[in-house]
mmCIF file of C-alpha atoms in Angstrom:
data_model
loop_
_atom_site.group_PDB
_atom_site.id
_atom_site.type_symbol
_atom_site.label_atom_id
_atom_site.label_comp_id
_atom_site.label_asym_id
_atom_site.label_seq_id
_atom_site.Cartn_x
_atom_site.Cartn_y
_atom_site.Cartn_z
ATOM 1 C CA UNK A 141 0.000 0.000 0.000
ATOM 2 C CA UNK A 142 2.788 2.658 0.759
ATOM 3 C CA UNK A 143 4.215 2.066 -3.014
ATOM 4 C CA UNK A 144 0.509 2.937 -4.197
ATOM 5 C CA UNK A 145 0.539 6.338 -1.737
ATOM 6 C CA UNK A 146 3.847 7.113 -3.211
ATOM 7 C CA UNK A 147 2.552 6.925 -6.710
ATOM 8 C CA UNK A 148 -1.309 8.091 -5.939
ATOM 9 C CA UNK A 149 -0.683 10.492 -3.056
ATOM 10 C CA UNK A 150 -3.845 12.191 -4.522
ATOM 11 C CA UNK A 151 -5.888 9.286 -3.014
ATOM 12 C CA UNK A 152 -4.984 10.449 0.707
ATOM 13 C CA UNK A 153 -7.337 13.824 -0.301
ATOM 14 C CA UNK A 154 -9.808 12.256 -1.998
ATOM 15 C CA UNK A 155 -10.410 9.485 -0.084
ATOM 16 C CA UNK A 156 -11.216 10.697 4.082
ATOM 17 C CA UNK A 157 -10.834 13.210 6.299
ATOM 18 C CA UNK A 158 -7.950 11.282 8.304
ATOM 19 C CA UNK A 159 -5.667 10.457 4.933
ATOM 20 C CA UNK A 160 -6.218 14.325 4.675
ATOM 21 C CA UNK A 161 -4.997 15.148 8.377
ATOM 22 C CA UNK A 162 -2.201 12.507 7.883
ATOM 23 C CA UNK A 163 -1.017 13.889 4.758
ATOM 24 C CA UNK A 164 -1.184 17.640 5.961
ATOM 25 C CA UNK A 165 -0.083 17.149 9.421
ATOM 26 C CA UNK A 166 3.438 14.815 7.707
ATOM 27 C CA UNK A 167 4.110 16.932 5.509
ATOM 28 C CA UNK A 168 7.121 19.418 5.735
ATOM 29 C CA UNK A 169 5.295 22.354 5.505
ATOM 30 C CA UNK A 170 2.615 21.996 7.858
ATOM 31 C CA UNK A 171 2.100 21.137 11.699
ATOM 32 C CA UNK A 172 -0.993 20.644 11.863
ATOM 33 C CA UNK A 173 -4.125 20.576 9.445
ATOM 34 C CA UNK A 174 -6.927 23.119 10.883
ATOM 35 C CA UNK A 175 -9.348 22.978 7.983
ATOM 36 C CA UNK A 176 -9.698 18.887 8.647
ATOM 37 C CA UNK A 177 -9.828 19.151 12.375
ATOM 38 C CA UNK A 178 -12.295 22.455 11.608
ATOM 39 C CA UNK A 179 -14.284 20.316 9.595
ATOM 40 C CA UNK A 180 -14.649 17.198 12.030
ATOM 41 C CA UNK A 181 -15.532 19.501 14.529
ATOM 42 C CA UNK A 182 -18.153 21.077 12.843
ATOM 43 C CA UNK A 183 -19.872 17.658 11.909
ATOM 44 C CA UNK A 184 -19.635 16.363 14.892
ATOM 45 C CA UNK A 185 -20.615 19.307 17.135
ATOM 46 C CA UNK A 186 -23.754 19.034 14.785
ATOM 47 C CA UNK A 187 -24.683 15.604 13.738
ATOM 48 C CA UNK A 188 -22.289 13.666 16.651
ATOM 49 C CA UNK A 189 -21.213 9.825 15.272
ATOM 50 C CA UNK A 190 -24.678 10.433 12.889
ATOM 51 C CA UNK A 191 -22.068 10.375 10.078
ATOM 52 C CA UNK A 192 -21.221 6.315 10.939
ATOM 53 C CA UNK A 193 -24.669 4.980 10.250
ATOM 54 C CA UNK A 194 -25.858 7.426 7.108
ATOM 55 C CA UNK A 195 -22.350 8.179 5.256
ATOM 56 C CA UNK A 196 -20.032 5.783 5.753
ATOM 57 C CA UNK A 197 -20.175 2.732 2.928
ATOM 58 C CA UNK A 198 -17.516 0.519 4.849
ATOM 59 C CA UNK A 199 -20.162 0.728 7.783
ATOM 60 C CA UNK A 200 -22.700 -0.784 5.473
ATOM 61 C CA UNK A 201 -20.765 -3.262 4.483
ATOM 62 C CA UNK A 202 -19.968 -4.350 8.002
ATOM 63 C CA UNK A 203 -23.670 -4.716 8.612
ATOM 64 C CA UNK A 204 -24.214 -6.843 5.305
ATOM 65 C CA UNK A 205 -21.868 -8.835 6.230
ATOM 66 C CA UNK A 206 -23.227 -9.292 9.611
ATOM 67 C CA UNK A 207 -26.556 -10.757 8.459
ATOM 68 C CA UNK A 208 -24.690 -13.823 7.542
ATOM 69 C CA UNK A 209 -25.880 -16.368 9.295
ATOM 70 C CA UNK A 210 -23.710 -17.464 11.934
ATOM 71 C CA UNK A 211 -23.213 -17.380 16.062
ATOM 72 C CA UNK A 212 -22.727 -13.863 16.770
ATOM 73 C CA UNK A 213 -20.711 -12.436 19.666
ATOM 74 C CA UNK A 214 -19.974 -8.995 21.527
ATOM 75 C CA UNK A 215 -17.047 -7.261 21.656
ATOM 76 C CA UNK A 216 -15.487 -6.653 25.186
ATOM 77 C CA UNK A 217 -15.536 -3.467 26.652
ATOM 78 C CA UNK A 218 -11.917 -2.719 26.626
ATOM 79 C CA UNK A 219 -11.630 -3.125 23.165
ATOM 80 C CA UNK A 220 -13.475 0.060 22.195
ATOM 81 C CA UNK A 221 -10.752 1.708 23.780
ATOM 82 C CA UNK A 222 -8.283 0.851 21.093
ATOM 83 C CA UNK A 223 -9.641 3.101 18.389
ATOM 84 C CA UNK A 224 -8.406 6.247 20.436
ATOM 85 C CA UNK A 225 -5.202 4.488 20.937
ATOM 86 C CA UNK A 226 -5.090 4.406 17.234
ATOM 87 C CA UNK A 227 -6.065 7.886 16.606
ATOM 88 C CA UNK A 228 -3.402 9.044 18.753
ATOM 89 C CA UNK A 229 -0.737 7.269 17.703
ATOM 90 C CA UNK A 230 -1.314 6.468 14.003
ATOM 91 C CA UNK A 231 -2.927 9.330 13.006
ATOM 92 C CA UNK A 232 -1.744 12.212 15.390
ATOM 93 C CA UNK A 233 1.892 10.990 16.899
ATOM 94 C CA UNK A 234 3.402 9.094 14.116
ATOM 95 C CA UNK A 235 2.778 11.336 10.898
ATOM 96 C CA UNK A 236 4.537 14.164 12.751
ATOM 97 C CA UNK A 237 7.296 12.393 15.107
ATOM 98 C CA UNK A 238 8.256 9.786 12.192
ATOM 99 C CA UNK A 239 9.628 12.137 9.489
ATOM 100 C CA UNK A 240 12.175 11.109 6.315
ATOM 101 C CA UNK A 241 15.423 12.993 5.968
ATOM 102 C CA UNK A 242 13.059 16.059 3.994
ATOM 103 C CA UNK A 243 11.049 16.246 6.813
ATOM 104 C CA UNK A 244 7.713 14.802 5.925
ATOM 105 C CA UNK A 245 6.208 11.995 7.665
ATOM 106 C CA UNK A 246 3.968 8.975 6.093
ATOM 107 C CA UNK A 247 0.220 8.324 6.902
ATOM 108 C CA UNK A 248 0.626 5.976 9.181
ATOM 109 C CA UNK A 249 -2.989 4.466 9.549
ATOM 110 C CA UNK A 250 -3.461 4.540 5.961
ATOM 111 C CA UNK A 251 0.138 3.287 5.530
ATOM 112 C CA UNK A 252 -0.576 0.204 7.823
ATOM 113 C CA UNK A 253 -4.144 -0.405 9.022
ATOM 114 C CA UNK A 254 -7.194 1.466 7.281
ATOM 115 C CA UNK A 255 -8.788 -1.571 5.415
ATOM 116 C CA UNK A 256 -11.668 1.275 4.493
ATOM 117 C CA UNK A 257 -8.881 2.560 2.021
ATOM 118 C CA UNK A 258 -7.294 -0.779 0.701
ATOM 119 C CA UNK A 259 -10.802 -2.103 -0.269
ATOM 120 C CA UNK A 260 -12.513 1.338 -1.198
ATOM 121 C CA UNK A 261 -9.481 2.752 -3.487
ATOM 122 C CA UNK A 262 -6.408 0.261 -3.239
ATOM 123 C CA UNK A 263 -7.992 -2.753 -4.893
ATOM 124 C CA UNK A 264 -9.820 -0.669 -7.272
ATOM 125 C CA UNK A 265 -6.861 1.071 -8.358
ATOM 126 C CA UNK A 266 -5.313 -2.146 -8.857
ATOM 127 C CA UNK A 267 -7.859 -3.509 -11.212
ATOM 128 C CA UNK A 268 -8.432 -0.500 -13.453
ATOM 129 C CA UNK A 269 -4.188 0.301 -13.969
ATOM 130 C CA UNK A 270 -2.311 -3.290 -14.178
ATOM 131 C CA UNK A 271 0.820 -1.118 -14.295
ATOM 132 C CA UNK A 272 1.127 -0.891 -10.110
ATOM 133 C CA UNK A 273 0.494 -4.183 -9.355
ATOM 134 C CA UNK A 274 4.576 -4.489 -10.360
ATOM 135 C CA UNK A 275 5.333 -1.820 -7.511
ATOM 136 C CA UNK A 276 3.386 -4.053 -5.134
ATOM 137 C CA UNK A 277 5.174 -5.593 -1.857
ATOM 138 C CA UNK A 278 5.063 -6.699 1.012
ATOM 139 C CA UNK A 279 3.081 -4.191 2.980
ATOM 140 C CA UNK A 280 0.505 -4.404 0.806
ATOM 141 C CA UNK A 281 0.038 -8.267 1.718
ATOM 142 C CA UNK A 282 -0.290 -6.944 5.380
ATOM 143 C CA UNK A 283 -3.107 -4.580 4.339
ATOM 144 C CA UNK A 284 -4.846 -6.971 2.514
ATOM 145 C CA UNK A 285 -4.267 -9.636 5.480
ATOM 146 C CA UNK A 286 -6.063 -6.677 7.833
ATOM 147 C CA UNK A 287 -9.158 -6.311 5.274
ATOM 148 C CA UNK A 288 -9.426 -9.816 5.307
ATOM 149 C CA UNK A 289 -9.771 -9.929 9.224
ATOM 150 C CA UNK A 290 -11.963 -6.901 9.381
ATOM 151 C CA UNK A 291 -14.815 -8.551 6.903
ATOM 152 C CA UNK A 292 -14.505 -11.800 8.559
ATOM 153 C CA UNK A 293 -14.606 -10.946 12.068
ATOM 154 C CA UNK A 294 -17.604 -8.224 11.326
ATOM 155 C CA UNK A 295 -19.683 -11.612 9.861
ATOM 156 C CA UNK A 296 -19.601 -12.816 14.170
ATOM 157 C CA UNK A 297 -19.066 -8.925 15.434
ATOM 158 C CA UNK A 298 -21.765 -6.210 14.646
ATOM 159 C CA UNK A 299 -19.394 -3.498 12.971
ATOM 160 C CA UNK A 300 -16.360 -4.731 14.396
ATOM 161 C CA UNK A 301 -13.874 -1.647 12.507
ATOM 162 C CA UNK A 302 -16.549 0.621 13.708
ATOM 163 C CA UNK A 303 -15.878 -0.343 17.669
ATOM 164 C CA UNK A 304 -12.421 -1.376 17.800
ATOM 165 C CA UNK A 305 -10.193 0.108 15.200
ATOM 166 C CA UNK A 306 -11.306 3.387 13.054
ATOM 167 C CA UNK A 307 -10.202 6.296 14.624
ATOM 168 C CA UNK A 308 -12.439 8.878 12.679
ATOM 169 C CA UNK A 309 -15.365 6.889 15.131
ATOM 170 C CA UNK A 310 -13.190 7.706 17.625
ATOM 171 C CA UNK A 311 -13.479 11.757 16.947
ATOM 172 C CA UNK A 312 -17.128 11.242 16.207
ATOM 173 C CA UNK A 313 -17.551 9.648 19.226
ATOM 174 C CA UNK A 314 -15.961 12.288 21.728
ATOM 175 C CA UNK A 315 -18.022 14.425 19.951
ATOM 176 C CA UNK A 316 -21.334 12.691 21.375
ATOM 177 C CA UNK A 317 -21.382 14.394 24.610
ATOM 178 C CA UNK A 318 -21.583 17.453 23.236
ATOM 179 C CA UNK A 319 -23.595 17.614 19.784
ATOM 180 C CA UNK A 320 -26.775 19.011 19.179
ATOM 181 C CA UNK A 321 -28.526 15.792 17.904
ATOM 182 C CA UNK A 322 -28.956 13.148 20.617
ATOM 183 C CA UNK A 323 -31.034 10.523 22.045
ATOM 184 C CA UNK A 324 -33.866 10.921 24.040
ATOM 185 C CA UNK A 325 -35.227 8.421 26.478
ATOM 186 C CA UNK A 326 -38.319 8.994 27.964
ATOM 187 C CA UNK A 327 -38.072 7.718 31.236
ATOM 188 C CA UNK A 328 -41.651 7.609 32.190
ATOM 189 C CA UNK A 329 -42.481 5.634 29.517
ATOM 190 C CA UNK A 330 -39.695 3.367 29.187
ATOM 191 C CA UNK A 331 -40.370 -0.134 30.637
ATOM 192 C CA UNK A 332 -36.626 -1.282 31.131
ATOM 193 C CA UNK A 333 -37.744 -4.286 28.575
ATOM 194 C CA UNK A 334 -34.499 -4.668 27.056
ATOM 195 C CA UNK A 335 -35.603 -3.942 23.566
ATOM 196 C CA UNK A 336 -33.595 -0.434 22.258
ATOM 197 C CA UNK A 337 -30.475 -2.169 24.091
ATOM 198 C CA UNK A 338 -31.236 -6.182 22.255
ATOM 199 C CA UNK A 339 -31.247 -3.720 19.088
ATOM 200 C CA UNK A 340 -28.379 -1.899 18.963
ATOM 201 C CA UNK A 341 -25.650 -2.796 16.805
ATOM 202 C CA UNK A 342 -22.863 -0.888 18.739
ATOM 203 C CA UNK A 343 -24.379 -2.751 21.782
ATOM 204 C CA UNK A 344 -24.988 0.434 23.681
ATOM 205 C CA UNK A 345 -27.987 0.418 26.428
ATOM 206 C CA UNK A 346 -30.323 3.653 25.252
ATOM 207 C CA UNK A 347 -31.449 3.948 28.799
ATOM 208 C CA UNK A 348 -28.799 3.877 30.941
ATOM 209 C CA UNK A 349 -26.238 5.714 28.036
ATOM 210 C CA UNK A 350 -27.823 8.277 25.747
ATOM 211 C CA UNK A 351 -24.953 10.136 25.322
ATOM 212 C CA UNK A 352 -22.547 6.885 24.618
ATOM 213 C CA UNK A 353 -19.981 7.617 22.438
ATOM 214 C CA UNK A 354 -20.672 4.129 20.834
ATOM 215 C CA UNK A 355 -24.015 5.619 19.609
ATOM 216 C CA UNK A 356 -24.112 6.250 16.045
ATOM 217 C CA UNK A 357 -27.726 7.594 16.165
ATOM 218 C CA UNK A 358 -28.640 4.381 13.865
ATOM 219 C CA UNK A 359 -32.526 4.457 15.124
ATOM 220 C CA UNK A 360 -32.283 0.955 15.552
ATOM 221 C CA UNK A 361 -33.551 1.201 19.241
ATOM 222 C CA UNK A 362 -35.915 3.744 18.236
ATOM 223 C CA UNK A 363 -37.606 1.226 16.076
ATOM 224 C CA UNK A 364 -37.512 -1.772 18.329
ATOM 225 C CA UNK A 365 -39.307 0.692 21.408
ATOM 226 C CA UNK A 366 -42.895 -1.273 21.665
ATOM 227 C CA UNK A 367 -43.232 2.118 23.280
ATOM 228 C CA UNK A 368 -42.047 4.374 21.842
ATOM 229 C CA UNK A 369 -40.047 5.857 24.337
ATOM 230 C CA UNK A 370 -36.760 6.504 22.705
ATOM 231 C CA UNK A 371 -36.260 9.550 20.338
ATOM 232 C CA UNK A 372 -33.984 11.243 18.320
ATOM 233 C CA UNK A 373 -33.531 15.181 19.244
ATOM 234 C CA UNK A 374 -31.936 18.266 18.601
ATOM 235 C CA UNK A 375 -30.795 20.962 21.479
ATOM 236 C CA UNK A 376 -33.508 23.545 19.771
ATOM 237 C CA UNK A 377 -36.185 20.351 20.144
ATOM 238 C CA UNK A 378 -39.180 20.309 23.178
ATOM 239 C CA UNK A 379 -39.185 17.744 24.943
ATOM 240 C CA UNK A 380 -41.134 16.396 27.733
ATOM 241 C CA UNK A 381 -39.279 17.140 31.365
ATOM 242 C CA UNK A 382 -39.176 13.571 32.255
ATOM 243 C CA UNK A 383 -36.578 12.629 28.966
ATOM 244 C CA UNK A 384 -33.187 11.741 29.218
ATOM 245 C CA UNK A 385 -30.829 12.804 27.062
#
């Protein structure tokens, strides 16, 4: 994958807002890349981790390939704690502190995890110009190795990349606690049945978390509520005193 970033390095721009901080924040002429982190923080101050469920396609995927049949599992707690591990050090630490002899520094999470990018524009690129695959080596085995563990552990994990590893959920997340769209839980209607939480595919409990930053604002548990207790709001909505939110 790094030889096809050397020859495409268009593809960190075009493809998400981290390959864009990467490549900014690594390069020799910039510290730091304020119109990315200006334009996370406007989406998520707004919408939260909304982005997730209605924009991302790898998301989609993961919940295709979910509906496979098969036993399904949940994903320990601690593990949601590695995506902000990886957004710290692959996409904020390592672009800037691991710099070649001009000064610039690679995108490290695009470089050596992002399996978003090696399905979504690596592979593709491959199969419409024949002319890189000769530039190909051996990190680009350990991409595809990490794409291949992502899809099959997302067929027994409900959006496994989502929870664990991709650190733009990570920003989205944080910015849960304080965006104007949230979930409301009517308290004095909810019956603690189980239902919103049974729903969920980021298995988040509505009731007890609102403001989780595991929430992607999905609607899932909205839809499951037998009554109809569970809402999604804005901070210039009306709402009941009894909610939660």
């Amino acid at each position: 994958m790094e030889e096809l970033l050397r020859a495409r390095p268009e593809l960190l721009f075009l493809s998400c807002p981290i390959g864009a901080m990467q490549a900014v924040s690594g390069s020799s002429r910039f510290n730091f890349s304020f119109y990315v982190a200006g334009f996370l923080l406007a989406v998520g101050l707004v919408f939260g981790r909304a982005a997730c469920a209605f924009l991302c396609p790898f998301g989609l995927l993961q919940e295709l390939l979910h509906k496979i049949p098969s036993r399904k599992f949940r994903l320990p707690r601690p593990f949601r704690y590695v995506k902000y591990a990886v957004l710290l050090v692959f996409v904020l630490i390592l672009p800037v502190a691991d710099t070649n002899f001009a000064g610039s520094g690679d995108p490290a999470f695009c470089k050596y995890i992002c399996p978003a990018g090696t399905l979504e524009g690596g592979l593709p690129l491959l199969a419409t110009h024949p002319e890189l695959r000769s530039v190909l080596g051996a990190l680009f085995s350990v991409k595809a190795a990490v794409l291949a563990l992502v899809l099959a552990a997302s067929v027994f994990v409900s959006r496994f990349f989502c929870k664990s590893l991709c650190p733009l959920g990570a920003i989205y997340g944080l910015m849960n606690k304080i965006s104007l769209t949230r979930l409301s839980v009517d308290q004095a209607r909810c019956t603690r049945c189980g239902s919103c939480e049974r729903a969920c595919p980021m298995d988040v409990n509505p009731v007890r978390e609102a403001r989780s930053a595991e929430c992607i604002f999905c609607m899932h548990c909205a839809d499951s509520c037998p009554e109809g207790a569970v809402k999604l709001v804005t901070s210039f909505s009306s709402r009941p005193p009894e909610s939660q939110g």
